[in-house]
Coordinates of C-alpha atoms in Angstrom, one line a residue:
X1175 CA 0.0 0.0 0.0
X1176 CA 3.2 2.0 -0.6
X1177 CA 3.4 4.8 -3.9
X1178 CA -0.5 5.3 -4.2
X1179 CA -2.1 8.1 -5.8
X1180 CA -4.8 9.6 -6.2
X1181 CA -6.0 13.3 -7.7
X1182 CA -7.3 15.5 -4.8
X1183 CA -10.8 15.6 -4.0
X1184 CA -11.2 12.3 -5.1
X1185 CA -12.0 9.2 -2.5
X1186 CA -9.6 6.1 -2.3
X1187 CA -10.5 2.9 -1.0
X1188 CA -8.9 -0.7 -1.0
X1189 CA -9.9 -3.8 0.6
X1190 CA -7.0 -5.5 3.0
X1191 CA -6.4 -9.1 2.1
X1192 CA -4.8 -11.9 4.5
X1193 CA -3.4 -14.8 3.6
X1194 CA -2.9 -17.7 6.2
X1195 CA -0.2 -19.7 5.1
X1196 CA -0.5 -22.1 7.7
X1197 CA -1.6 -25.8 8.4
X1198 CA -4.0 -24.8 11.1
X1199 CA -7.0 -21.5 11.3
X1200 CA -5.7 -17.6 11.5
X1201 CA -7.4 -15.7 13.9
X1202 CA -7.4 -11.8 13.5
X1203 CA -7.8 -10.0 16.8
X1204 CA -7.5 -6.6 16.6
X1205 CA -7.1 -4.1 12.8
X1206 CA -6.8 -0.2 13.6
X1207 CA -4.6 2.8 13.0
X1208 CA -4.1 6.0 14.7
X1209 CA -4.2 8.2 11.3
X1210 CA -6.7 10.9 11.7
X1211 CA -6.8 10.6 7.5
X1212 CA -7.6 7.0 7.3
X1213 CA -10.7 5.4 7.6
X1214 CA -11.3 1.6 8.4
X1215 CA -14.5 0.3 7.9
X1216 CA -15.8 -3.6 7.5
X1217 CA -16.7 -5.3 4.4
X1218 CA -20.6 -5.1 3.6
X1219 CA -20.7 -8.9 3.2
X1220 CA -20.3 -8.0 7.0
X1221 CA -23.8 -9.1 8.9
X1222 CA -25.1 -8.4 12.4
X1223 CA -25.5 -11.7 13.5
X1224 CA -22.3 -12.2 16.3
X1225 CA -21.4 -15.6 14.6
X1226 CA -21.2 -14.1 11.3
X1227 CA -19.1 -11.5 12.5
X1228 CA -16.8 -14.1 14.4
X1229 CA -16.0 -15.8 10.9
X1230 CA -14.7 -13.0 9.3
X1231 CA -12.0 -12.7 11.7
X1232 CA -10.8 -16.2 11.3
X1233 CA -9.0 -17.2 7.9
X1234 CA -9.1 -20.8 6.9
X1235 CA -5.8 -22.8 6.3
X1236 CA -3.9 -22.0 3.4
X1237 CA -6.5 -19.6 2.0
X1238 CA -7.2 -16.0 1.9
X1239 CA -9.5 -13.2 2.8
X1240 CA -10.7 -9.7 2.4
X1241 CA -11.1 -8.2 6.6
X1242 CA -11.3 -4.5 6.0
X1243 CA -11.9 -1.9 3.6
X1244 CA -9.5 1.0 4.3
X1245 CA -10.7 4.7 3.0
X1246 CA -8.8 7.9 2.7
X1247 CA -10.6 11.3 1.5
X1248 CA -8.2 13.5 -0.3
X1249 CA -8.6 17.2 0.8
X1250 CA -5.1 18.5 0.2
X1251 CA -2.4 18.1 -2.0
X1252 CA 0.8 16.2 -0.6
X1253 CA 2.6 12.9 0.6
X1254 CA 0.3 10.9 3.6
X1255 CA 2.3 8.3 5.4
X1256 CA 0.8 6.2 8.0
X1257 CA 0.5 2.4 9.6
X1258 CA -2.4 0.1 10.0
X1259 CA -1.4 -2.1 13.0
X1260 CA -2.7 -6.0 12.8
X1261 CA -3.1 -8.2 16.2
X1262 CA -3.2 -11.9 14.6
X1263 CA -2.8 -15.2 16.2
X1264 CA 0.1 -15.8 14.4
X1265 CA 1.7 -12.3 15.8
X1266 CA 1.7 -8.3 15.6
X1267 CA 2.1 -6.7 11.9
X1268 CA 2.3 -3.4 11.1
X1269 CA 1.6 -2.3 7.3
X1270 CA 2.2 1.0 5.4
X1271 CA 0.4 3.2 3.7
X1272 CA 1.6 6.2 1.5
X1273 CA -0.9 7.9 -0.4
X1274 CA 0.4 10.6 -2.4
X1275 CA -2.2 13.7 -3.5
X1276 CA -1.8 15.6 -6.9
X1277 CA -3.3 18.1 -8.4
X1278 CA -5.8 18.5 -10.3
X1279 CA -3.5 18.3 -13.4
X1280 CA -2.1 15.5 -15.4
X1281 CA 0.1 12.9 -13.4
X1282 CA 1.9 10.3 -14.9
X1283 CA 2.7 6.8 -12.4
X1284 CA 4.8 5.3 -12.4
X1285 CA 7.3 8.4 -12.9
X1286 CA 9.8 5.9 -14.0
X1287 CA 10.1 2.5 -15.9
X1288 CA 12.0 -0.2 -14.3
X1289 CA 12.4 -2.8 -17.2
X1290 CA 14.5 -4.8 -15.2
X1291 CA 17.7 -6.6 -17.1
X1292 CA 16.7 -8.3 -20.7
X1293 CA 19.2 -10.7 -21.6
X1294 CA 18.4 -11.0 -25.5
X1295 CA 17.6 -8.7 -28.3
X1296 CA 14.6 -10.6 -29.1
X1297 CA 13.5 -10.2 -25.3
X1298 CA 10.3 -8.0 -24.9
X1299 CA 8.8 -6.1 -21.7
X1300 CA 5.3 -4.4 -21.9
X1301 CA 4.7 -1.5 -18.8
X1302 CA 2.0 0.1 -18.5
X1303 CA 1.6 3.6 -17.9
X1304 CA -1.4 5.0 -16.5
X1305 CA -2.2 9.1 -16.8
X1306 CA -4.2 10.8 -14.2
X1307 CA -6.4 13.9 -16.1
X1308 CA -7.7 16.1 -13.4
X1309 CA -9.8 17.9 -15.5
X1310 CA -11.7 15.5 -17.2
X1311 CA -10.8 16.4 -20.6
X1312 CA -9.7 13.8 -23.2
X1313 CA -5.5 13.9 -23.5
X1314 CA -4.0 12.5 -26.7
X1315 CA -0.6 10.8 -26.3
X1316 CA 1.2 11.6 -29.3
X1317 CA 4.6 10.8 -29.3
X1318 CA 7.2 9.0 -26.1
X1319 CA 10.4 9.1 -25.9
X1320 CA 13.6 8.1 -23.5
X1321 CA 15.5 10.5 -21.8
X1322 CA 18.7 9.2 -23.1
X1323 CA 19.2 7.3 -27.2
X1324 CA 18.6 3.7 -26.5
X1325 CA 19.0 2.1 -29.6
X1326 CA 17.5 -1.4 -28.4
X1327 CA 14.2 0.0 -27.2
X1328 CA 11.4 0.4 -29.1
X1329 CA 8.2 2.7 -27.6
X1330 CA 4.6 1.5 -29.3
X1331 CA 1.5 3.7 -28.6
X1332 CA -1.7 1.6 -29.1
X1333 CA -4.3 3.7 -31.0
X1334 CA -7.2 4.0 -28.7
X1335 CA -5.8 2.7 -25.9
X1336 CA -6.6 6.1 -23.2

């Protein structure tokens, strides 16, 4: 939950996940965080009966499951950093979240292109590249380009792909 962003006066909200990767049932005891700017709230599957309730804090062997929904409103422009602190049965865990705010302009993310180490010439890496358009207007992508010459890499723009 690290390098998230989102366009300011927009709401974000992601779902936690858990995965129990032992032989014998997880039990989640406590999820909370003492950011003013995040939000927890339960999934809506989420019913009143206690019993129901008492299942969603218990992960079956070597499965997964979705415990919380997290929520962050963005009001201002600027880098939030904060924890969400996990009591399990299996032990404490404490997971970050960054959240970064931009204006209401275009964004590009990621701001750079890792495409790792390609060890032939006929080797190929797609990345995608996603463009955040703050004021809803349509933006043509018409031409990309490397910093630096790079003979061996070759940009393709898919028509009609934004």
């Amino acid at each position: 939950r690290v390098g998230i962003k989102v366009r300011v006066g927009e709401n974000y909200k992601t779902s936690f996940e858990i995965r129990n990767p032992f032989e014998h049932p997880l039990r989640v005891h406590e999820i909370y965080t003492n950011e003013g700017f995040l939000h927890l709230m339960l999934p809506k599957k989420c019913s009143s009966t206690s019993k129901d309730n008492e299942s969603l804090w218990e992960i079956r062997p070597m499965s997964k499951k979705k415990v919380i929904n997290l929520i962050f409103d963005s009001t201002s422009v600027g880098t939030h950093v904060g924890m969400v602190h996990m009591r399990t049965s299996a032990g404490n865990f404490i997971v970050p979240v960054e959240i970064h705010v931009v204006p209401l302009s275009l964004a590009v993310w990621p701001e750079m292109l890792d495409f790792g180490i390609l060890t032939s010439p006929t080797s190929t890496k797609i990345l995608d590249i996603m463009f955040l358009q703050g004021y809803f207007n349509l933006v043509s992508l018409i031409d990309a380009r490397p910093q630096q010459s790079e003979p061996s890499l070759k940009i393709v723009i898919k028509k009609h792909s934004l």
